[in-house]
XYZ file of N, CA and C in Angstrom:
552
model
N 184.168 85.815 170.143
C 182.949 86.046 169.410
C 183.293 86.743 168.084
N 182.719 86.252 167.040
C 183.000 86.785 165.709
C 182.520 88.224 165.563
N 183.218 88.969 164.719
C 182.899 90.379 164.503
C 181.734 90.589 163.532
N 181.389 89.553 162.788
C 180.246 89.602 161.878
C 179.394 88.367 162.130
N 178.128 88.396 161.711
C 177.258 87.250 161.998
C 177.610 86.011 161.175
N 177.340 84.867 161.774
C 177.394 83.593 161.054
C 176.012 83.414 160.429
N 175.972 83.298 159.114
C 174.703 83.171 158.419
C 174.372 81.706 158.162
N 173.110 81.386 158.272
C 172.624 80.047 157.966
C 172.054 80.063 156.548
N 171.833 78.898 155.985
C 171.366 78.779 154.595
C 170.096 79.582 154.334
N 169.185 79.612 155.297
C 167.940 80.346 155.073
C 168.115 81.863 155.124
N 169.320 82.327 155.442
C 169.600 83.762 155.504
C 170.330 84.278 154.265
N 170.624 83.391 153.322
C 171.327 83.807 152.110
C 170.482 83.440 150.892
N 170.740 84.125 149.806
C 170.000 83.843 148.571
C 170.238 82.395 148.150
N 169.259 81.763 147.536
C 169.378 80.352 147.156
C 170.636 80.021 146.352
N 171.069 80.935 145.497
C 172.236 80.638 144.657
C 173.553 80.586 145.443
N 173.522 80.976 146.713
C 174.745 80.936 147.526
C 174.710 79.854 148.606
N 173.634 79.147 148.708
C 173.488 78.168 149.789
C 174.475 77.007 149.698
N 174.908 76.676 148.468
C 175.863 75.564 148.324
C 177.182 75.875 149.033
N 177.472 77.149 149.247
C 178.710 77.519 149.928
C 178.673 77.198 151.413
N 177.515 76.870 151.909
C 177.384 76.537 153.326
C 177.315 75.033 153.571
N 177.583 74.247 152.537
C 177.546 72.784 152.694
C 178.525 72.301 153.760
N 179.702 72.955 153.836
C 180.705 72.515 154.814
C 180.301 72.873 156.236
N 179.367 73.810 156.403
C 178.806 74.154 157.705
C 179.873 74.504 158.740
N 180.852 75.314 158.328
C 181.866 75.787 159.273
C 181.625 77.263 159.553
N 182.102 77.701 160.696
C 181.950 79.111 161.042
C 182.646 80.014 160.036
N 183.772 79.583 159.500
C 184.464 80.372 158.488
C 183.548 80.627 157.296
N 182.949 79.584 156.770
C 182.075 79.740 155.609
C 180.813 80.531 155.949
N 180.285 80.322 157.138
C 179.086 81.051 157.561
C 179.355 82.547 157.681
N 180.563 82.924 158.048
C 180.890 84.338 158.138
C 181.218 84.915 156.761
N 181.988 84.201 155.978
C 182.394 84.725 154.673
C 181.212 84.969 153.747
N 180.144 84.206 153.908
C 178.991 84.357 153.017
C 178.254 85.686 153.250
N 178.701 86.484 154.228
C 178.220 87.858 154.334
C 178.573 88.641 153.072
N 179.618 88.216 152.384
C 179.969 88.757 151.065
C 179.986 87.560 150.117
N 178.844 87.193 149.578
C 178.733 85.922 148.867
C 179.670 85.763 147.672
N 179.888 86.794 146.915
C 180.782 86.642 145.760
C 182.230 86.505 146.195
N 182.631 87.212 147.245
C 183.981 87.039 147.786
C 184.121 85.633 148.365
N 183.089 85.164 149.033
C 183.121 83.806 149.575
C 183.278 82.788 148.449
N 182.603 83.031 147.352
C 182.704 82.126 146.207
C 184.139 82.114 145.662
N 184.761 83.292 145.545
C 186.137 83.378 145.065
C 187.089 82.673 146.040
N 186.896 82.897 147.320
C 187.696 82.256 148.360
C 187.559 80.737 148.260
N 186.326 80.271 148.138
C 186.080 78.832 148.025
C 186.697 78.258 146.755
N 186.770 79.083 145.709
C 187.374 78.616 144.462
C 188.832 78.252 144.620
N 189.606 79.130 145.215
C 191.031 78.810 145.388
C 191.215 77.729 146.441
N 190.416 77.785 147.509
C 190.508 76.733 148.525
C 190.159 75.371 147.952
N 189.130 75.326 147.111
C 188.742 74.073 146.470
C 189.801 73.571 145.510
N 190.416 74.490 144.770
C 191.492 74.071 143.867
C 192.640 73.461 144.664
N 193.028 74.129 145.737
C 194.137 73.622 146.557
C 193.812 72.224 147.061
N 192.619 72.027 147.541
C 192.282 70.752 148.165
C 191.996 69.640 147.161
N 191.337 69.955 146.045
C 190.846 68.890 145.183
C 191.484 68.808 143.801
N 192.147 69.848 143.351
C 192.666 69.832 141.985
C 194.178 69.958 141.886
N 194.816 70.495 142.894
C 196.266 70.628 142.860
C 196.898 69.247 142.738
N 197.972 69.159 141.968
C 198.682 67.892 141.800
C 199.774 67.699 142.850
N 199.944 68.681 143.718
C 200.895 68.563 144.820
C 200.460 67.420 145.732
N 201.407 66.635 146.193
C 201.101 65.533 147.090
C 200.248 66.063 148.256
N 199.063 65.485 148.485
C 198.158 66.042 149.494
C 198.704 65.989 150.915
N 199.472 64.978 151.234
C 200.072 64.915 152.570
C 201.048 66.074 152.759
N 201.880 66.328 151.772
C 202.832 67.431 151.871
C 202.117 68.777 151.919
N 201.053 68.905 151.146
C 200.239 70.123 151.164
C 199.695 70.368 152.561
N 199.125 69.332 153.146
C 198.529 69.489 154.473
C 199.586 69.780 155.532
N 200.771 69.192 155.394
C 201.836 69.522 156.338
C 202.213 70.995 156.240
N 202.272 71.529 155.024
C 202.584 72.948 154.845
C 201.506 73.820 155.492
N 200.239 73.463 155.291
C 199.134 74.225 155.883
C 199.185 74.131 157.405
N 199.433 72.937 157.915
C 199.542 72.768 159.365
C 200.685 73.605 159.932
N 201.787 73.690 159.194
C 202.912 74.496 159.672
C 202.507 75.958 159.801
N 201.766 76.467 158.820
C 201.286 77.851 158.892
C 200.392 78.026 160.121
N 199.427 77.134 160.300
C 198.519 77.233 161.439
C 199.249 77.168 162.766
N 200.242 76.293 162.848
C 201.023 76.129 164.076
C 201.850 77.390 164.352
N 202.529 77.876 163.324
C 203.376 79.064 163.488
C 202.556 80.288 163.889
N 201.387 80.421 163.307
C 200.543 81.585 163.570
C 199.635 81.396 164.781
N 199.789 80.258 165.460
C 198.977 79.954 166.640
C 197.486 80.082 166.340
N 197.114 79.596 165.170
C 195.717 79.653 164.745
C 195.031 78.341 165.125
N 194.343 78.375 166.257
C 193.640 77.185 166.728
C 192.693 76.661 165.660
N 191.930 77.568 165.062
C 190.942 77.170 164.060
C 191.632 76.462 162.892
N 192.622 77.116 162.302
C 193.280 76.550 161.118
C 193.971 75.236 161.443
N 194.715 75.217 162.529
C 195.470 74.026 162.875
C 194.542 72.847 163.155
N 193.532 73.045 163.969
C 192.675 71.909 164.329
C 191.880 71.405 163.131
N 191.402 72.316 162.296
C 190.656 71.883 161.110
C 191.558 71.071 160.179
N 192.799 71.511 160.027
C 193.669 70.810 159.088
C 194.336 69.580 159.689
N 194.312 69.408 160.987
C 194.695 68.106 161.543
C 193.684 67.074 161.055
N 192.399 67.402 161.190
C 191.360 66.459 160.735
C 191.413 66.263 159.224
N 191.530 67.334 158.466
C 191.616 67.220 157.010
C 192.879 66.476 156.619
N 193.989 66.823 157.240
C 195.272 66.184 156.927
C 195.239 64.683 157.130
N 194.579 64.244 158.173
C 194.501 62.800 158.422
C 193.741 62.089 157.309
N 192.805 62.801 156.666
C 192.110 62.227 155.508
C 193.059 62.043 154.327
N 194.144 62.794 154.323
C 195.094 62.766 153.214
C 196.429 62.143 153.599
N 196.466 61.383 154.675
C 197.664 60.624 155.004
C 198.585 61.207 156.053
N 198.250 62.348 156.634
C 199.070 62.911 157.710
C 198.865 62.043 158.945
N 199.966 61.681 159.575
C 199.918 60.812 160.755
C 200.266 61.604 162.016
N 200.004 60.986 163.160
C 200.409 61.593 164.432
C 201.925 61.796 164.460
N 202.660 60.866 163.857
C 204.119 60.989 163.798
C 204.527 62.190 162.944
N 203.790 62.447 161.868
C 204.057 63.626 161.041
C 203.861 64.910 161.853
N 202.793 64.955 162.620
C 202.503 66.154 163.416
C 203.549 66.331 164.501
N 203.951 65.232 165.126
C 205.035 65.316 166.113
C 206.319 65.812 165.443
N 206.567 65.359 164.219
C 207.730 65.824 163.473
C 207.654 67.307 163.169
N 206.480 67.777 162.794
C 206.279 69.212 162.543
C 206.607 70.016 163.792
N 206.118 69.567 164.932
C 206.377 70.282 166.178
C 207.870 70.297 166.493
N 208.519 69.158 166.314
C 209.959 69.080 166.573
C 210.725 69.991 165.620
N 210.420 69.927 164.336
C 211.104 70.758 163.346
C 210.921 72.247 163.659
N 209.740 72.629 164.103
C 209.472 74.021 164.444
C 210.367 74.482 165.584
N 210.651 73.576 166.497
C 211.510 73.904 167.642
C 212.992 73.731 167.324
N 213.306 73.379 166.078
C 214.704 73.184 165.696
C 215.276 71.855 166.143
N 214.402 70.919 166.467
C 214.822 69.594 166.921
C 214.720 68.620 165.756
N 215.474 67.534 165.805
C 215.388 66.545 164.724
C 214.053 65.811 164.747
N 213.670 65.317 163.586
C 212.442 64.534 163.477
C 212.701 63.348 162.563
N 211.712 62.491 162.468
C 211.800 61.323 161.586
C 211.179 61.600 160.220
N 210.784 62.845 159.969
C 210.205 63.184 158.673
C 211.243 63.031 157.573
N 210.754 62.680 156.369
C 211.658 62.552 155.231
C 212.180 63.934 154.826
N 213.301 63.983 154.129
C 213.926 65.273 153.787
C 213.014 66.246 153.054
N 212.187 65.783 152.123
C 211.313 66.697 151.402
C 210.284 67.328 152.336
N 209.695 66.552 153.216
C 208.731 67.098 154.171
C 209.406 68.118 155.079
N 210.603 67.816 155.539
C 211.330 68.776 156.380
C 211.593 70.076 155.631
N 211.986 69.962 154.370
C 212.261 71.163 153.569
C 210.995 71.981 153.343
N 209.877 71.314 153.084
C 208.611 72.024 152.881
C 208.183 72.738 154.156
N 208.329 72.081 155.284
C 208.005 72.736 156.554
C 208.905 73.950 156.773
N 210.186 73.814 156.445
C 211.115 74.935 156.585
C 210.691 76.079 155.670
N 210.307 75.759 154.435
C 209.847 76.781 153.508
C 208.619 77.498 154.023
N 207.679 76.744 154.594
C 206.472 77.367 155.157
C 206.842 78.277 156.325
N 207.750 77.822 157.187
C 208.174 78.663 158.309
C 208.825 79.947 157.802
N 209.646 79.822 156.780
C 210.298 81.009 156.228
C 209.273 81.982 155.646
N 208.268 81.470 154.957
C 207.243 82.355 154.394
C 206.434 83.039 155.495
N 206.190 82.353 156.600
C 205.477 82.967 157.718
C 206.367 84.018 158.384
N 207.606 83.673 158.672
C 208.499 84.567 159.424
C 209.148 85.650 158.586
N 209.563 85.291 157.371
C 210.415 86.178 156.572
C 209.735 86.690 155.303
N 208.504 86.348 155.066
C 207.731 86.724 153.903
C 207.981 85.804 152.716
N 209.190 85.299 152.553
C 209.522 84.472 151.386
C 210.422 83.320 151.806
N 210.405 82.277 150.991
C 211.368 81.184 151.167
C 212.746 81.680 150.769
N 213.737 81.188 151.463
C 215.113 81.508 151.085
C 215.456 80.809 149.771
N 216.475 81.315 149.095
C 216.941 80.682 147.861
C 217.338 79.237 148.120
N 218.012 79.002 149.238
C 218.495 77.649 149.537
C 217.338 76.679 149.753
N 216.341 77.097 150.502
C 215.195 76.222 150.764
C 214.410 75.973 149.485
N 214.183 77.028 148.706
C 213.469 76.878 147.444
C 214.201 75.881 146.547
N 215.516 76.023 146.446
C 216.312 75.133 145.591
C 216.256 73.696 146.096
N 216.274 73.531 147.405
C 216.204 72.184 147.982
C 214.883 71.507 147.630
N 213.784 72.231 147.787
C 212.472 71.674 147.463
C 212.369 71.427 145.959
N 212.886 72.349 145.176
C 212.793 72.276 143.718
C 213.487 71.034 143.161
N 214.433 70.486 143.878
C 215.086 69.237 143.444
C 214.087 68.092 143.359
N 212.982 68.198 144.065
C 212.001 67.110 144.163
C 210.671 67.412 143.481
N 210.393 68.684 143.213
C 209.090 69.064 142.698
C 209.208 69.742 141.341
N 208.190 69.547 140.523
C 208.127 70.214 139.219
C 207.811 71.693 139.410
N 207.902 72.451 138.336
C 207.544 73.865 138.385
C 206.079 74.028 138.819
N 205.202 73.197 138.260
C 203.787 73.258 138.626
C 203.599 73.005 140.119
N 204.285 72.003 140.645
C 204.162 71.697 142.067
C 204.702 72.840 142.924
N 205.778 73.478 142.461
C 206.347 74.600 143.224
C 205.350 75.762 143.295
N 204.712 76.073 142.175
C 203.710 77.145 142.183
C 202.573 76.769 143.130
N 202.106 75.544 143.045
C 201.017 75.104 143.919
C 201.424 75.182 145.390
N 202.646 74.780 145.698
C 203.115 74.817 147.086
C 203.183 76.251 147.595
N 203.821 77.121 146.842
C 203.977 78.509 147.291
C 202.622 79.195 147.427
N 201.728 78.980 146.461
C 200.406 79.604 146.560
C 199.578 79.011 147.699
N 199.753 77.738 147.972
C 199.057 77.125 149.106
C 199.512 77.764 150.409
N 200.814 77.859 150.597
C 201.334 78.465 151.824
C 200.865 79.915 151.927
N 200.972 80.663 150.836
C 200.566 82.068 150.848
C 199.071 82.209 151.140
N 198.251 81.371 150.515
C 196.808 81.416 150.745
C 196.494 81.200 152.218
N 197.119 80.201 152.821
C 196.821 79.913 154.224
C 197.433 80.934 155.170
N 198.488 81.623 154.759
C 198.956 82.778 155.535
C 197.849 83.828 155.567
N 197.141 83.979 154.463
C 196.008 84.890 154.411
C 194.821 84.392 155.204
N 194.539 83.110 155.109
C 193.387 82.543 155.812
C 193.521 82.767 157.313
N 194.694 82.528 157.876
C 194.845 82.701 159.330
C 194.637 84.153 159.741
N 194.959 85.083 158.841
C 194.729 86.486 159.141
C 193.239 86.826 159.090
N 192.504 86.214 158.181
C 191.050 86.386 158.136
C 190.438 85.829 159.422
N 190.833 84.638 159.787
C 190.304 84.014 160.999
C 190.551 84.886 162.223
N 191.768 85.421 162.336
C 192.125 86.236 163.497
C 191.401 87.581 163.483
N 191.364 88.241 162.336
C 190.740 89.565 162.251
C 189.240 89.494 162.473
N 188.605 88.477 161.931
C 187.159 88.328 162.095
C 186.803 87.624 163.404
N 187.811 87.223 164.181
C 187.666 86.480 165.442
C 186.656 85.341 165.305
N 186.893 84.515 164.292
C 185.999 83.392 164.009
C 186.199 82.313 165.062
N 185.099 81.906 165.660
C 185.119 80.902 166.723
C 185.341 79.517 166.143
N 186.161 78.735 166.835
C 186.353 77.348 166.435
C 185.145 76.535 166.889
N 184.697 75.649 166.042
C 183.573 74.787 166.406
C 183.993 73.872 167.558
N 183.069 73.620 168.469
C 183.390 72.888 169.695
C 183.944 71.492 169.436
N 183.512 70.848 168.339
C 183.973 69.490 168.093
C 185.439 69.432 167.660
N 186.089 70.572 167.444
C 187.521 70.565 167.131
C 188.371 70.728 168.389
N 187.755 70.985 169.510
C 188.501 71.177 170.756
C 189.277 69.919 171.140
N 188.751 68.750 170.786
C 189.457 67.503 171.101
C 190.816 67.436 170.407
N 190.902 68.012 169.218
C 192.179 68.035 168.495
C 193.177 68.887 169.260
N 192.719 70.018 169.773
C 193.595 70.911 170.522
C 194.076 70.257 171.814
N 193.252 69.403 172.401
C 193.675 68.674 173.593
C 194.818 67.718 173.257
N 194.749 67.105 172.096
C 195.797 66.171 171.665
C 197.062 66.904 171.242
N 196.891 68.068 170.612
C 198.021 68.851 170.098
C 197.918 70.285 170.598
N 198.211 70.531 171.871
C 198.076 71.900 172.375
C 199.109 72.828 171.707
N 198.621 73.969 171.255
C 199.478 74.956 170.614
C 200.019 75.875 171.706
N 201.318 75.993 171.850
C 201.871 76.880 172.887
C 201.332 78.299 172.732
N 200.863 78.858 173.838
C 200.355 80.227 173.808
C 198.891 80.346 173.457
N 198.208 79.221 173.191
C 196.785 79.234 172.886
C 196.050 78.540 174.021
N 195.022 79.201 174.521
C 194.257 78.605 175.640
C 193.438 77.439 175.175
């Protein structure tokens, strides 16, 4: 159960109702602080709709964060979002294998990005070697977008956990397909 109320559109001032268009528990809780919610939505919207980083690679990085942090909410939401941007079941199986240190069929850049995300979750920062490996394939702009995306979602999973935001029931089917070890 969430630590703060989920607000509906009729409970917020008219100028903030557009922030509830996505109708997720995360957005319903964040709108308790409407200007902070707007700022949060700004960076989230940039990551999703304006970043020039390949969207499939972006979603794999976000999924890696959710998987590593055992965030049911983040992982299940981004499985659905990721599939809209080209993430396949084989990609997700590859992510799981890579996380366990097993080989996968993912291309080298995807493997390196997943490794970078794991390093940022576990060690705070990407190693020099991983950064250099990814940098061989991405521009400076893409590198900034990748690092900020991973960092942002490291923060998002902490918000979800601290506020104990409930996952919407229709995402439970995703968890059945991709059970996260240690998550009920």
